[in-house]
Amino acid sequence: MDDPGILLVEDNGDDEWLALRVLKKAGVSQVTVARDGAAAVRMLHGDERSGAAATCCPGVVLLDLRLPRLDGIEVLKRIRGDERTKGTRVVVLTSSEDPHDKAQCRELGVTEFCSKPFTTQCIAELGLV
Amino acid sequence: MAGTGIVGDVDGEMTPEEARRLIVELRTRGDELDLENAALRRELAGERSSSGGGVSSNERMLRCIIDAVSDLIYVKDRHGVYRACNKSSEKFVGMPEAEQFGKTDYDFFGREMAESIREVDRQIMESGMECRAEEWVTYPDGTQVLLDTVKVPYCGPDGEIAGVVGISRDVTQQKRLSAQLAELNTELERRVQLRTLELERLNRDLESFCYSISHELRAPIARLDAFSRVIAECAAEGDFVEMVPVVARIGVSSRRLRMVVDALLQMHRLSRADLNREDVDLSGMAQQVVDELMEESGTDGPTVSIAPGVTVWGDCGMLRVCLRNLLGNAIKYTSGAPGAVVEFGRDDRREGRPCFVRDNGSGFDMTHADKLFEPFCRLHPEGEFEGDGLGLATVKRIIERHDGLVWAEAACGKGATFYFTLAGR
């Protein structure tokens, strides 16, 4: 069975570099990166306007909340609202302790949070490998 | 002869001696009666002086009290004819009591009003009950007053109802003041509600701002921490090649942290600083700012067109920060694009004649326009365009301090225009 891999949705270059480094060291090779919310949704669901098909079907989405174009909460809503991805595991990456953000994520069925930057410890705690 | 003899034999003949004695007795008795009569007269006169004379004194006292009352007091007979009134009533109607005497309400008011009054009087006389009511009364000279009137029936000496006594108070001013007070209270309540809503909104904004700051400061600090661990790992593994880009990233992250802190301090200073308004040549200022920005960027940059003669009334220092952020964004988002143009001017056709900064750069999707002026809101990925995330939030704060408005119009790939107005002098 193919490794469905991980979709990392992150707009900050440093955080992306750190996460990729940690995942690579942990042996995760199948990682796709989206640098804004709209790009992530296009990868997961395709683009109706251009007719482009979905390009990514990850086992886990590592999702930053503060994203340009489409913020993380909106991406999460779209993921949960689509038959193809409503059951996909989503881990929310966060730098803030905003209780509203976390409450919204919980309402959308996400209970896994990870403080940024993404570390080896996060991989172990989430059992990603 | 049948008599009422005092003494003697009435049946027999009276002797001369007896007649003389009788005369003397009669005289004596007459004198006594005179004395008794005089005493009775004195007694009667005395009683009169202590009771009969007081009636007229009480009347005078009562009259004095009635005239001293500031309410209008008047008496009408069964036929609605005025029989008496007090001084206040004379003053109010502008007619002495003697002239009012014999007149009816038809002489003072219009027919409809007089009939209405007459009907009320009739009901009072029929029911024998007092009546209290407030009503607007219009006098022939057009004066309108609101009278709070109590009317009671009064009885004549025979115990029958002989008319009505009215006591009216002019409550026009009182009513107007109380209406004004109610209006002011309503307005005050409305303003308190608005202020409360505004404060609640500000509190929410402040809370959201605090979380944004916490995110913007924690993120680079956490990165620095992560990079230091990577360096420690590299050092332990002897991998000095990977260490080099990490050090470079530490430098970038540190500078970004400093930039955010500086931007936050600037925003704080702008929120608190005194506003020193003066006439500002915004066109001249825009040219200076563009020259500075072009020099800093070290590239050719876009073609910049600045409309001359745009002057406003505002704080010179703050407006420079505002223009620097808006023109800086315009230049940033058009960088590298061929045929890039940035314009500054004033749109005289629009309401409020807003100033504008326009570019034909990457633009943005208007669905995100509401978040554009929020602190740390980014419509482009970090790294694509550098910024502290506070530029437009700072612009908004400056414009709000000038009691103006700021808004944006844009489309993806079709550039953006930022408009702002400032309150006039």
Short mmCIF file of C-alpha atoms in Angstrom, two decimals, chain A residues 10-15 17-18 21 25 35-36 64 66-71 94-100 115-117 119-121, chain B residues 207 211-212 214-216 218-219 222-223 226-227 229-230 233-234 237 242 245-246 249 252-253 368 371 378-384:
data_model
loop_
_atom_site.label_atom_id
_atom_site.label_comp_id
_atom_site.label_asym_id
_atom_site.label_seq_id
_atom_site.Cartn_x
_atom_site.Cartn_y
_atom_site.Cartn_z
CA GLU A 10 2.75 26.39 6.34
CA ASP A 11 3.54 29.84 4.97
CA ASN A 12 6.66 30.56 7.00
CA GLY A 13 9.85 29.39 5.30
CA ASP A 14 11.71 28.77 8.56
CA ASP A 15 8.92 26.71 10.07
CA TRP A 17 12.42 24.10 6.83
CA LEU A 18 12.38 22.97 10.49
CA ARG A 21 14.10 18.51 8.56
CA LYS A 25 15.15 12.66 10.13
CA ARG A 35 2.21 27.73 1.41
CA ASP A 36 -1.26 29.18 1.80
CA ASP A 64 -0.92 26.15 10.51
CA ARG A 66 -2.49 31.81 10.38
CA LEU A 67 -2.33 31.49 6.67
CA PRO A 68 -2.69 33.97 3.82
CA ARG A 69 -5.52 33.84 1.28
CA LEU A 70 -7.52 31.29 3.30
CA ASP A 71 -6.89 30.96 7.01
CA THR A 94 0.01 26.79 16.57
CA SER A 95 2.23 29.48 18.06
CA SER A 96 -0.44 31.25 20.02
CA GLU A 97 -2.56 30.19 22.94
CA ASP A 98 -5.71 31.77 21.52
CA PRO A 99 -8.58 29.84 23.17
CA HIS A 100 -11.00 30.93 20.41
CA SER A 115 3.21 23.95 19.28
CA LYS A 116 5.38 25.32 16.52
CA PRO A 117 8.05 24.73 15.41
CA THR A 119 9.92 18.94 16.57
CA THR A 120 11.00 15.31 16.96
CA GLN A 121 9.02 15.30 20.19
CA GLU B 207 -7.99 40.63 23.08
CA TYR B 211 -3.21 36.99 20.86
CA SER B 212 -1.85 38.24 17.54
CA SER B 214 1.67 36.77 21.35
CA HIS B 215 1.71 34.75 18.12
CA GLU B 216 3.97 37.17 16.28
CA ARG B 218 6.34 33.71 20.23
CA ALA B 219 6.76 32.35 16.71
CA ALA B 222 10.34 29.55 19.18
CA ARG B 223 12.16 29.43 15.83
CA ALA B 226 14.58 25.45 17.42
CA PHE B 227 17.49 26.74 15.34
CA ARG B 229 18.89 23.10 18.94
CA VAL B 230 19.64 22.32 15.31
CA GLU B 233 22.69 18.75 16.88
CA CYS B 234 24.91 19.75 13.94
CA GLU B 237 27.21 15.34 14.58
CA GLU B 242 24.11 22.42 7.54
CA PRO B 245 22.19 28.19 6.53
CA VAL B 246 20.81 27.77 10.05
CA ARG B 249 18.09 31.83 9.32
CA VAL B 252 16.70 36.67 9.58
CA SER B 253 14.46 35.55 12.41
CA HIS B 368 -10.52 39.23 2.50
CA LYS B 371 -9.32 41.62 7.48
CA ARG B 378 -1.34 38.78 5.55
CA LEU B 379 -2.90 38.21 2.18
CA HIS B 380 0.34 36.84 0.77
CA PRO B 381 2.60 34.08 2.13
CA GLU B 382 5.41 35.18 4.45
CA GLY B 383 8.57 35.55 2.45
CA GLU B 384 6.72 36.37 -0.77
#
